[in-house]
Coordinates of C-alpha atoms in Angstrom, one line a residue:
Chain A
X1 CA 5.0 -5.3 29.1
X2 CA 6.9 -3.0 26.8
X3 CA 5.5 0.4 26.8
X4 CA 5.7 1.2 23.4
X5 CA 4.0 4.5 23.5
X6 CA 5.9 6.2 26.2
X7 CA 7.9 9.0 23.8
X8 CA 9.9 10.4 26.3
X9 CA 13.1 8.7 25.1
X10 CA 12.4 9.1 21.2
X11 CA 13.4 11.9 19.2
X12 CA 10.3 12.8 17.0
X13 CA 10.8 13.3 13.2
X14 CA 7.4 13.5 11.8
X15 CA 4.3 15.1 13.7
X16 CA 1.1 16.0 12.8
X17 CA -1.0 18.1 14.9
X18 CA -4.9 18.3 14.4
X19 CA -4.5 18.1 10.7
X20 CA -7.4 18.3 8.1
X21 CA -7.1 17.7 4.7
X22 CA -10.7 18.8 2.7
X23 CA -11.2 19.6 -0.9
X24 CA -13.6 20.1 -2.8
X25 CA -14.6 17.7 -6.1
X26 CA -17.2 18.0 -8.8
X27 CA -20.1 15.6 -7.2
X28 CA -19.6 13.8 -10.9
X29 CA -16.8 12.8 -12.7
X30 CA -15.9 14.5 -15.4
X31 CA -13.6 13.1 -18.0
X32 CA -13.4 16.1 -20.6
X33 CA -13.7 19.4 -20.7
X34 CA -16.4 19.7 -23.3
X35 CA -18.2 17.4 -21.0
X36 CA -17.7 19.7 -18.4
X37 CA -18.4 23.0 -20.3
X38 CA -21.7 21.8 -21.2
X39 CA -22.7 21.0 -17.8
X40 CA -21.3 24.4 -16.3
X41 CA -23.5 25.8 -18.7
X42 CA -26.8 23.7 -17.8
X43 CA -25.8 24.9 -13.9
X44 CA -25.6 21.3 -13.5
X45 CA -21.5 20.7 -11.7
X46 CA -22.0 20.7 -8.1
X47 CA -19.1 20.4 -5.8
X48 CA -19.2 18.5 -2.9
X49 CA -16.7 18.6 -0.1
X50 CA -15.1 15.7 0.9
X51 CA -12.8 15.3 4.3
X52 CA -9.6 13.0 3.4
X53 CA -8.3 13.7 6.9
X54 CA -10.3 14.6 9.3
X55 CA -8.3 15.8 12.6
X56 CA -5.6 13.5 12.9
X57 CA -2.6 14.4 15.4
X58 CA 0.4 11.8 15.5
X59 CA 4.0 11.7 16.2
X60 CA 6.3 9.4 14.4
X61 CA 9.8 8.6 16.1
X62 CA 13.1 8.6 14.9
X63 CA 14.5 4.8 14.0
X64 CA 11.1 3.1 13.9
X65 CA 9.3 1.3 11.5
X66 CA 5.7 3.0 11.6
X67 CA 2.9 1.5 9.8
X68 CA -0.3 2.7 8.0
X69 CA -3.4 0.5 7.8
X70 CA -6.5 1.1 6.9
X71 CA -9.1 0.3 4.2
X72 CA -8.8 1.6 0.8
X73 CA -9.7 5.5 0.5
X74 CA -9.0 5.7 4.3
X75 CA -6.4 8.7 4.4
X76 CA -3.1 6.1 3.9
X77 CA -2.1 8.0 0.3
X78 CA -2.8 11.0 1.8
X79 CA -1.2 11.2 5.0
X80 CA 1.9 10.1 3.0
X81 CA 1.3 13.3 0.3
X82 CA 1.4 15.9 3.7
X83 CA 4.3 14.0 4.8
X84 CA 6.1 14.4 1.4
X85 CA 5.0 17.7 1.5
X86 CA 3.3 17.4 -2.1
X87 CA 0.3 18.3 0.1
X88 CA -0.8 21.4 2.4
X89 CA -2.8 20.7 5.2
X90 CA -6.6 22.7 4.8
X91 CA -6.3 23.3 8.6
X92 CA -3.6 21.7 11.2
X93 CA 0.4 21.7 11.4
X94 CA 2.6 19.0 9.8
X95 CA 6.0 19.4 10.5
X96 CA 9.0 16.5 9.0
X97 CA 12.4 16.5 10.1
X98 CA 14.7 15.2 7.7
X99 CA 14.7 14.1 3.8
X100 CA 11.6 12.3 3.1
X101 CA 12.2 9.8 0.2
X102 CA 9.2 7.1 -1.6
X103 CA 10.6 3.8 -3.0
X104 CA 9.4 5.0 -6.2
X105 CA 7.1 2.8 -8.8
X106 CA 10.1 1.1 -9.7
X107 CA 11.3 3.3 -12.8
X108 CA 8.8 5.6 -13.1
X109 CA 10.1 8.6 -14.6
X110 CA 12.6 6.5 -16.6
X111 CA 12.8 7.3 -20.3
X112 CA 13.1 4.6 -23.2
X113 CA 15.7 6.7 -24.9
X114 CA 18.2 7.6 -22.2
X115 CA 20.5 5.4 -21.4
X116 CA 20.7 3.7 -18.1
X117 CA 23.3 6.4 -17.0
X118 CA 21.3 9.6 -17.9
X119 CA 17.8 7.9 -16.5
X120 CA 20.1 7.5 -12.8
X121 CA 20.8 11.2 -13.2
X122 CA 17.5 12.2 -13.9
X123 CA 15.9 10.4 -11.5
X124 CA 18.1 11.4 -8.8
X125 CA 17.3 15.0 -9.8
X126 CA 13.8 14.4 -9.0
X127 CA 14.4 13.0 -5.7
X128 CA 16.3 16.9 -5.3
X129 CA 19.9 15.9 -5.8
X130 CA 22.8 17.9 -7.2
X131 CA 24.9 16.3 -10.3
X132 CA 27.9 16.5 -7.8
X133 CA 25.8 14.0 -5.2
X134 CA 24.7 12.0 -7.9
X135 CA 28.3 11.7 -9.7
X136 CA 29.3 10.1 -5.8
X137 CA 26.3 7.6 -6.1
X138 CA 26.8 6.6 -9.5
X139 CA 28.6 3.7 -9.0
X140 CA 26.8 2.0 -6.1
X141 CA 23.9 2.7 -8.1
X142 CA 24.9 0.7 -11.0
X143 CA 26.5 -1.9 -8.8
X144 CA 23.5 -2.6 -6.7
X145 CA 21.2 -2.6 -10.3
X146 CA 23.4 -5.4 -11.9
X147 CA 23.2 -4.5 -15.1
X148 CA 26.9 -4.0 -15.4
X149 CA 27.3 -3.1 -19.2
X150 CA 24.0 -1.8 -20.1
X151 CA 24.7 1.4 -18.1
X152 CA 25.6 2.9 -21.3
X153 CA 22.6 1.2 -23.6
X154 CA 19.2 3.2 -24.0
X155 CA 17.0 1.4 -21.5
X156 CA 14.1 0.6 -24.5
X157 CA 17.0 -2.6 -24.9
X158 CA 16.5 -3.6 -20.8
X159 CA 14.4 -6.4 -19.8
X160 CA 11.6 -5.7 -17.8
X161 CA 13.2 -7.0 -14.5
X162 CA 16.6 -4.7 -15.5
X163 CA 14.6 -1.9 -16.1
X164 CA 12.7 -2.6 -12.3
X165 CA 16.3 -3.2 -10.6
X166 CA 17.8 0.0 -12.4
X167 CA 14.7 1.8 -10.8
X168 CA 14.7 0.5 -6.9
X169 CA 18.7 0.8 -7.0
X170 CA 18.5 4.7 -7.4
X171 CA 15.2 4.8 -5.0
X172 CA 17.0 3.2 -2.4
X173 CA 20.5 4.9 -2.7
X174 CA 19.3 7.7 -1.7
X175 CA 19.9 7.4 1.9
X176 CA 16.2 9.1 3.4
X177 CA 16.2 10.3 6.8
X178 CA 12.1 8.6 6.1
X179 CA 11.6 5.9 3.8
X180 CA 8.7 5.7 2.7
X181 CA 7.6 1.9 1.4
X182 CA 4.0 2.0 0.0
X183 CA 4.4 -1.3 -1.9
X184 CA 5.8 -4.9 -0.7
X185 CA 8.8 -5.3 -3.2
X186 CA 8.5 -7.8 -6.2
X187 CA 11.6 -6.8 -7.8
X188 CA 13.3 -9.7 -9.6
X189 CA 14.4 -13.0 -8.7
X190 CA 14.2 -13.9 -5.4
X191 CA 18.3 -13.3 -4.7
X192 CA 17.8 -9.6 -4.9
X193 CA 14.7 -9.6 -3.6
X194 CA 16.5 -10.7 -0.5
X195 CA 19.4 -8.0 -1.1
X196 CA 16.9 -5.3 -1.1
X197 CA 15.4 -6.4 2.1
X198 CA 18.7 -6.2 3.4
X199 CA 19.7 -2.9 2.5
X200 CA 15.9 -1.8 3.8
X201 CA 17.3 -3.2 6.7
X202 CA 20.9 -1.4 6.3
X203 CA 18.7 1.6 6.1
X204 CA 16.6 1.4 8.9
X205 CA 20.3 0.4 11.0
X206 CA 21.2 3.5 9.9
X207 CA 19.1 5.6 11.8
X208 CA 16.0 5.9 9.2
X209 CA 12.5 6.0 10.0
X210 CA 10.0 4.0 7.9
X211 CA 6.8 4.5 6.9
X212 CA 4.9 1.6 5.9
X213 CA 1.7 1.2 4.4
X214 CA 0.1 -2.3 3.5
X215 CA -2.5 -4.6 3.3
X216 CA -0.6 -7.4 4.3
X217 CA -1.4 -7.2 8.3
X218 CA 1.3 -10.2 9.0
X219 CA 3.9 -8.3 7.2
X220 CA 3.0 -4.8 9.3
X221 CA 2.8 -6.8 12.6
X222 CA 6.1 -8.9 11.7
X223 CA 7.7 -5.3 10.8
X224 CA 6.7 -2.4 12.4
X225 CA 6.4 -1.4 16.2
X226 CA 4.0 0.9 16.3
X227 CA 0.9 1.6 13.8
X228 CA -2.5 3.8 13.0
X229 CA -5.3 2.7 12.0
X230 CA -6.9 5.4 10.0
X231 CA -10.9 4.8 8.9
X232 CA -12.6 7.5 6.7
X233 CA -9.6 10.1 7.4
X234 CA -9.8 9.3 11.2
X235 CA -7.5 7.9 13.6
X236 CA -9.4 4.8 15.0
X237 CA -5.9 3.0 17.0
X238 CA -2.9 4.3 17.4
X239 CA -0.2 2.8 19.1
X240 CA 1.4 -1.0 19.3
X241 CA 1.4 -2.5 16.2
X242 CA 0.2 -5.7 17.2
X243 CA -2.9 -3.8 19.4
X244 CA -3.7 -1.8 16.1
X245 CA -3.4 -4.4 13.8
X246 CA -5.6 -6.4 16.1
X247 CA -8.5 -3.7 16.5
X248 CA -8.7 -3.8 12.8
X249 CA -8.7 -7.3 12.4
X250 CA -11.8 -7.5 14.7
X251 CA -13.3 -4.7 13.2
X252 CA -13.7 -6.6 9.7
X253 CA -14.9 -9.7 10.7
Chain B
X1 CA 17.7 11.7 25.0
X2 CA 15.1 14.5 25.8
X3 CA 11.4 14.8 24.7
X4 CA 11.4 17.2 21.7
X5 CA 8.4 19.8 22.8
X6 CA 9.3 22.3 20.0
X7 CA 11.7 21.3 17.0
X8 CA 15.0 22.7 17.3
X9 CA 15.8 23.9 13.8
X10 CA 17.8 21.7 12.2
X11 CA 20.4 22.3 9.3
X12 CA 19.3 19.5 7.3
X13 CA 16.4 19.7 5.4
X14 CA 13.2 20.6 7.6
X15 CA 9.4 21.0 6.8
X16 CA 6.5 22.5 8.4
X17 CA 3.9 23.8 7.1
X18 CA 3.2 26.2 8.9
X19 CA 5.8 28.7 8.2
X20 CA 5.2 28.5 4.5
X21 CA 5.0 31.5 2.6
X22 CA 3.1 32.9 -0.4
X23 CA 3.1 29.6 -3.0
X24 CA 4.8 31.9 -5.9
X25 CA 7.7 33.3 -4.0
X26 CA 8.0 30.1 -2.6
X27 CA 7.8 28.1 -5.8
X28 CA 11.1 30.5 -7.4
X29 CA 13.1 29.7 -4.4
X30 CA 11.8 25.8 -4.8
X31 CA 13.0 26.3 -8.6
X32 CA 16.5 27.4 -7.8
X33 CA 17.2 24.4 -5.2
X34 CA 15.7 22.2 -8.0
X35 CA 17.6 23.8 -10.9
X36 CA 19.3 20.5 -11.7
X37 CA 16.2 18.8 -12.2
X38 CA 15.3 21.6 -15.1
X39 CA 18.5 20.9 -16.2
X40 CA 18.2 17.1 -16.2
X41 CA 14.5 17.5 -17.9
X42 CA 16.0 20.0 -20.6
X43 CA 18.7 17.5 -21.1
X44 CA 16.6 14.8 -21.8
X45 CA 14.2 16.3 -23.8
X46 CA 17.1 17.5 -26.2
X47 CA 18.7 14.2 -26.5
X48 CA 15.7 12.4 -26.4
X49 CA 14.7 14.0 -29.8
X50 CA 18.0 14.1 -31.3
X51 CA 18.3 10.3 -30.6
X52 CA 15.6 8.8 -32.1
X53 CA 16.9 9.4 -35.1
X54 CA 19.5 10.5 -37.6
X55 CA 17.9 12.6 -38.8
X56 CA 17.1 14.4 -35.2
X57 CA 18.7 17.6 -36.0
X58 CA 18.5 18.0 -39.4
X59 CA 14.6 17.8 -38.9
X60 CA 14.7 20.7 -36.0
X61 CA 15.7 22.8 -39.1
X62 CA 14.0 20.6 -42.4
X63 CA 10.4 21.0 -40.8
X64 CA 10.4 24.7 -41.2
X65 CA 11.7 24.8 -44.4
X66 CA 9.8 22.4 -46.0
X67 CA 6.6 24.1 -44.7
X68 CA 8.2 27.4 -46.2
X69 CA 9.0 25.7 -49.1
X70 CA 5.2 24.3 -49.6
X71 CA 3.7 27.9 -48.4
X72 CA 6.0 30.2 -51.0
X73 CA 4.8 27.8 -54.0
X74 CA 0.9 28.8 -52.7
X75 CA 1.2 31.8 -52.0
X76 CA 3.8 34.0 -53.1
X77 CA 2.4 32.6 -56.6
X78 CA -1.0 32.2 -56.0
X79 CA -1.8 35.6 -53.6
X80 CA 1.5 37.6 -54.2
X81 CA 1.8 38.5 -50.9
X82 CA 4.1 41.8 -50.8
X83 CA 6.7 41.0 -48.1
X84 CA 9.2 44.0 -49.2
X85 CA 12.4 41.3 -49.1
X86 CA 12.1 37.8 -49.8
X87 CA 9.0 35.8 -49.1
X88 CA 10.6 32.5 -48.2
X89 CA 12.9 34.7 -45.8
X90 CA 9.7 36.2 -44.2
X91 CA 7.6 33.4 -43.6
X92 CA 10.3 31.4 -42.1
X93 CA 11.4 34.4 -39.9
X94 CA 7.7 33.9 -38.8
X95 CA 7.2 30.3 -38.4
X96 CA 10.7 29.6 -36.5
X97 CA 8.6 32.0 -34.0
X98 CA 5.5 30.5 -34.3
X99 CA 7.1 26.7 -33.6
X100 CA 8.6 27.5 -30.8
X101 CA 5.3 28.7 -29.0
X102 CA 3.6 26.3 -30.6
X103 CA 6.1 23.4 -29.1
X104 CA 7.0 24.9 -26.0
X105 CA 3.2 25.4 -24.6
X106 CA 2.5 22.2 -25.9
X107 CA 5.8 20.5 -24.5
X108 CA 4.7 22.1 -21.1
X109 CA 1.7 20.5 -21.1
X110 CA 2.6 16.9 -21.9
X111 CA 5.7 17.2 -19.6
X112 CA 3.5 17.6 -16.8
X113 CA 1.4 15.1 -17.5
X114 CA 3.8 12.7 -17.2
X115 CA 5.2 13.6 -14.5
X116 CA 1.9 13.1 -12.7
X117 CA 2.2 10.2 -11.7
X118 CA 5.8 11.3 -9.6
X119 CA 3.8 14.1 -8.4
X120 CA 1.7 12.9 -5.7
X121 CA 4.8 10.8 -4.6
X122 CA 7.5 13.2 -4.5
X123 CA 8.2 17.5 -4.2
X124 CA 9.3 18.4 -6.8
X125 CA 8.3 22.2 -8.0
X126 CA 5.5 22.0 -10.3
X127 CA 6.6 24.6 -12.4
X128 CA 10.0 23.0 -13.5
X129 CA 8.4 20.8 -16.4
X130 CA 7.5 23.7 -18.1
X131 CA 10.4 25.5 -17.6
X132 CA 12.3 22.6 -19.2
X133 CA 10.0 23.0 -22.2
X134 CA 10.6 26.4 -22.5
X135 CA 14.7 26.2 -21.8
X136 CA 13.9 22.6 -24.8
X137 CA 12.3 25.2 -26.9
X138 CA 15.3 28.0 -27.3
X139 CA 17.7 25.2 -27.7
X140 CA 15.6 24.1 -30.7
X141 CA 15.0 27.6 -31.7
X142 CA 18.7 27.8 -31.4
X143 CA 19.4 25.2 -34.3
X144 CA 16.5 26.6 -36.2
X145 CA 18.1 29.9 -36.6
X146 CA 20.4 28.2 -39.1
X147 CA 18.4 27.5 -41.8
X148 CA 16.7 30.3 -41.5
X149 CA 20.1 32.6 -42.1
X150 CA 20.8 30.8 -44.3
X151 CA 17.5 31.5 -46.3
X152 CA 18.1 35.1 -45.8
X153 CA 21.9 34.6 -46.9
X154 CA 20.4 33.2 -50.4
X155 CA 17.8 34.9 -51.0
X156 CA 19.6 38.1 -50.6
X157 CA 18.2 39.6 -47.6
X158 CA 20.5 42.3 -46.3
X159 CA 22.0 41.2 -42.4
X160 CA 22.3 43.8 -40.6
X161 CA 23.6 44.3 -37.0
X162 CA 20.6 44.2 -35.3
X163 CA 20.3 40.1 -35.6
X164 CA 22.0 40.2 -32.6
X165 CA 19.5 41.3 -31.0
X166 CA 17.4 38.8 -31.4
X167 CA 17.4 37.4 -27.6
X168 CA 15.4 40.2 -26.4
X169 CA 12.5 39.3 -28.2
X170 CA 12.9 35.9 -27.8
X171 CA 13.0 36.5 -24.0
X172 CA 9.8 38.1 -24.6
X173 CA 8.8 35.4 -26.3
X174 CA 10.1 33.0 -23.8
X175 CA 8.1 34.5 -20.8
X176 CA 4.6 34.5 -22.4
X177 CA 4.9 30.8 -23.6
X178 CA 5.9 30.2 -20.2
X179 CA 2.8 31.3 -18.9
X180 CA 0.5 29.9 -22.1
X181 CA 2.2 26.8 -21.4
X182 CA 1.4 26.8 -17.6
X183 CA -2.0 27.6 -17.7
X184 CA -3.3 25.1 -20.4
X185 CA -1.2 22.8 -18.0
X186 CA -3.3 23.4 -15.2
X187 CA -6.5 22.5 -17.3
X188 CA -4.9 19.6 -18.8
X189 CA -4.3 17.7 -15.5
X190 CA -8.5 18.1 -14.9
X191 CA -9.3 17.2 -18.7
X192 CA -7.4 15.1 -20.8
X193 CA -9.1 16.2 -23.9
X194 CA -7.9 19.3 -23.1
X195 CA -4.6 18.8 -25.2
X196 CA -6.7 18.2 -28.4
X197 CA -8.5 21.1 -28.2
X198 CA -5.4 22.7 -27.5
X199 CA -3.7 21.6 -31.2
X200 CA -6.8 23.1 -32.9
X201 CA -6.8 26.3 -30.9
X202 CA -3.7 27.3 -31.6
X203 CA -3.7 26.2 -35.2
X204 CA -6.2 28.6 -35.8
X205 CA -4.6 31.1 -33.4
X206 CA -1.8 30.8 -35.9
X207 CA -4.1 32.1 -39.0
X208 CA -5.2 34.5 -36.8
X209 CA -1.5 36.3 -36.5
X210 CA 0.5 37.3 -39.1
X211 CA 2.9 34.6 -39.2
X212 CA 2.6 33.3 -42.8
X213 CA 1.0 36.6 -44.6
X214 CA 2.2 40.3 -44.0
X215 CA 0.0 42.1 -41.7
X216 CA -0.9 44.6 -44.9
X217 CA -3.5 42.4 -46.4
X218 CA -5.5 42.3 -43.2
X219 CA -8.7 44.6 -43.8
X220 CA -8.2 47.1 -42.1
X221 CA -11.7 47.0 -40.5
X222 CA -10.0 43.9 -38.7
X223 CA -6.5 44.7 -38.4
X224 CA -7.0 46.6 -34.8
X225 CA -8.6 44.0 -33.5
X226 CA -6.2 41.4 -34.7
X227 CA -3.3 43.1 -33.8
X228 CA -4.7 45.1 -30.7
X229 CA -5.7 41.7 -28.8
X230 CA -3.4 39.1 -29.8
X231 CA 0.1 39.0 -28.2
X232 CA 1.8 37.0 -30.4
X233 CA 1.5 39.5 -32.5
X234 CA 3.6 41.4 -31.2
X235 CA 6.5 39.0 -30.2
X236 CA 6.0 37.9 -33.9
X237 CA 6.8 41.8 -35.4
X238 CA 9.4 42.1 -32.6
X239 CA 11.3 39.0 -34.0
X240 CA 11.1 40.4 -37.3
X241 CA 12.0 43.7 -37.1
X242 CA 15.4 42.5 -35.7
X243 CA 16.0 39.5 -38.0
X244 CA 14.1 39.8 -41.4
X245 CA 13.3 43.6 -41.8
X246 CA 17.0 44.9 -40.0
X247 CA 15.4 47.4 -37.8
X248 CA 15.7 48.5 -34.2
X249 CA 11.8 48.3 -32.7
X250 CA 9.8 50.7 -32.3
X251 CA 10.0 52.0 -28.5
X252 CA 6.3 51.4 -28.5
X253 CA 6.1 48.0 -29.6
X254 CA 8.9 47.1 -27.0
X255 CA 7.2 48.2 -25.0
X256 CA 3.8 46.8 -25.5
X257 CA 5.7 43.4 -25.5
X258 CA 7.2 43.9 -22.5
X259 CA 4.7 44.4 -20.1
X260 CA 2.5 41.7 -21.9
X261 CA 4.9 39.2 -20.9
X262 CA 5.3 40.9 -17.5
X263 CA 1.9 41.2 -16.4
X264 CA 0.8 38.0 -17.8
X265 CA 3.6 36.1 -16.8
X266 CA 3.7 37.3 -13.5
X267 CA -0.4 36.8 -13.0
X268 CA 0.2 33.2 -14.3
X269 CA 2.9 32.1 -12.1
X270 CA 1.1 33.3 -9.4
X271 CA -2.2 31.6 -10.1
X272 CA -1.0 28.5 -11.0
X273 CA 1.3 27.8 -7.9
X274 CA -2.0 28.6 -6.1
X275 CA -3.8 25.6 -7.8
X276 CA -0.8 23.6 -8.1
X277 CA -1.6 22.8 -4.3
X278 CA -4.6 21.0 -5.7
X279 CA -2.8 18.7 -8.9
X280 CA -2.1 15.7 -6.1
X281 CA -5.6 15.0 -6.2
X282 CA -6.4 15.0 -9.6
X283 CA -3.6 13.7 -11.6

């Protein structure tokens, strides 16, 4: 059997050590202010507590494809947000190693008015790159998208599957030292659905780490060595993908 | 290969969170590594409004004078304001002011709303959409200068060397929009509506400032209080006393302007990369 766990060999890229993640939300929702004003007023907005992650300590290696399962509002979206630093741990130590980079909703951030060229740039400015990096993608970029003359149009004139191509191209020219795949990919036609699967796979050749995070338990078995489980913001398996995967499997039945 | 106890420090980019600093020092260092991204967002916001239309430019500098236009028929006939030099020439001098806070805090606010939704995917700093407003806004300002020269040029309104000074209060300007514009932000991610309430607010904030009627017909049990308590007031007189009136400012007034921007400026930075931790949940 192939010890899976045993680190001593890996190079680790991503820990997390006893991390909690707890904020505090109005017990109701509020959808606008006045709404809320009033019931400040009446003494009435209570704020309850809650515990996204609850204590969690795990080690992600360099070069593997890790996966995330769990049932929704489990601790997935979190744990990516520390990890992509757009979150601080309340209590605990998260440390990444490397350029973390999302396959973005395809084209989000786009706008209808820039043309395909100034939405690359932009976008790639988001993901933190300088013009001069960008200027060196450019043209794989627009090669990879296939939309050849339409570089130049506003994108308002793309088609819908254009405007998704334009979108993953830049996302996954970026080169991430950790990918991070939240979403199987249903971009276009099935031909470059195939060639983005094999530049994931280029990628992960490369030397990248992935972090993947479905419901698809197949897909994370078929993909990923090792997994966690997370439950309610806790760690419930950790370890072998297919042991993981199974412990969930039997625990919704 | 060797197990990796501690993280050796690498030269390529490297995260831990616990050797972060204080959020607002942290965030201007964040803002310099990410000053392409302000560039990009300025960039597009520019074009984007200069695209959609022909007419993009000219209406930068059409709006104001057509609301100049309508407000010298009302009330330099109706009320007679006295505005020493030209009327049109003062109310412009005010407005082209007036829009730019007006736009910029508003710009700041939409901007990052839509960038919620890259927000809890990506870093990126949280106070670069409103920076790109605010960098938008003096570009706009830039082109509505023109009209407003021009204004003054026909209306015979004597230039004097002091137009050229006009950046200093527009930096003034610049730095308390900059923080209007990040605080209604904040509220804004936690209530939509809030960006309604917002348009009437400062509508009425406008009345409230001398911006289309001198300051002499306030009464003067009022005026203190009006003038005493409202900053735009003073980046408002500051512009004019450059542009439309030809004058240095008063040391005071400077002054007074200054350390408003300073001190709130420097408050709302720092509050709002404190809550700015928090946006990833809300937005």
């Amino acid at each position: 059997m192939v010890e899976i766990d045993s680190a001593d060999e890996k190079e680790e890229i991503i820990r997390l050590e006893n991390v909690s993640v707890r904020y505090s939300a109005p017990s109701e929702r509020f959808n606008t202010f006045k709404e809320y004003a009033i019931r400040y007023l009446q003494g009435k907005v209570r704020h309850e507590v809650f515990l996204a992650l609850h204590d969690v300590s795990l080690s992600v290696y360099k070069n593997e494809i890790f996966g995330i399962i769990g049932n929704n509002g489990a601790g997935k979206s979190t744990m990516l947000k520390l990890i992509a630093r757009v979150l601080r741990p309340s209590s605990g130590r998260v440390w990444v190693k490397g350029r973390v980079a999302p396959l973005l909703e395809l084209g989000a951030g786009f706008h209808p008015e820039l043309s395909g060229r100034e939405n690359i740039y932009l976008n790639g400015a988001m993901l933190g790159f300088t013009r001069k990096e960008m200027d060196q993608k450019f043209a794989s970029i627009v090669e990879f998208s296939e939309v050849g003359d339409f570089i130049e149009a506003p994108l308002r004139t793309y088609s819908s599957g254009m405007w998704a191509r334009l979108g993953f191209s830049v996302a996954i020219d970026v080169n991430p030292d950790i990918l991070i795949l939240d979403e199987i990919l249903s971009v276009g036609d099935e031909s470059f659905q195939r060639k983005c699967l094999n530049r994931i796979d280029q990628i992960i050749k490369g030397n990248a780490t992935i972090l993947f995070v479905s419901h698809n338990m197949a897909l994370v078995e078929q993909m990923c060595q090792r997994a966690v489980w997370l439950d309610h913001g806790v760690v419930k398996a950790i370890g072998d993908a297919r042991e993981v995967v199974d412990a969930y499997r039997r625990s919704q039945t | 290969m060797k197990t990796v106890s501690a993280p050796a420090r690498s030269k390529s980019v490297y995260y831990d969170s616990a050797v972060a600093g204080n959020p607002a020092l942290e965030e201007l260092r964040e803002v310099w590594n990410y000053r392409n991204l302000i560039y990009q967002l300025t960039r597009r916001d520019v074009l984007s409004r200069y695209k959609r239309s022909v007419l993009g430019v000219a209406w930068t500098m059409l709006n104001p004078l057509g609301m100049m236009l309508v407000l010298t028929i009302a009330f330099s006939q109706v009320f007679r304001f006295d505005t020493e030099l030209s009327y049109p020439a003062y109310v412009l001098s005010g407005l082209v002011v007036w829009n730019f806070f007006s736009q910029t805090t508003t710009a700041a606010m939409v901007n990052l709303v839509w960038g919620g939704g890259l927000l809890h995917r990506i870093y990126v700093p949280r106070t670069s959409f409103a920076l790109a407003a605010i960098l938008t806004g003096v570009v706009n300002l830039l082109f509505a200068m023109i009209p407003l020269l021009l204004v003054m040029l026909i209306t015979r309104v004597p230039f004097s060397f002091t137009i050229l000074l006009f950046p200093v209060p527009l930096l003034l300007l610049a730095a308390f929009a900059l923080r209007v514009g990040l605080m209604i932000s904040t509220f804004a991610v936690y209530f939509p509506d809030v960006s309604e309430m917002y348009a009437i607010a400062i509508l009425g904030w406008m009345y409230l400032t001398p911006v289309i009627y001198p300051e002499s017909i306030l009464p003067d049990a009022y005026r203190s209080l009006i003038t005493g308590l409202n900053p735009m007031y003073y980046m408002v007189k500051l512009f004019r006393t450059v542009v439309y009136f030809g004058q240095l400012p008063a040391p005071s007034d400077l002054l007074v302007a200054a350390l408003i921007s300073l001190v709130f400026l420097t408050a709302g930075w720092i509050i709002f990369t404190r809550k700015a931790g928090e946006f990833s949940y809300r937005i």
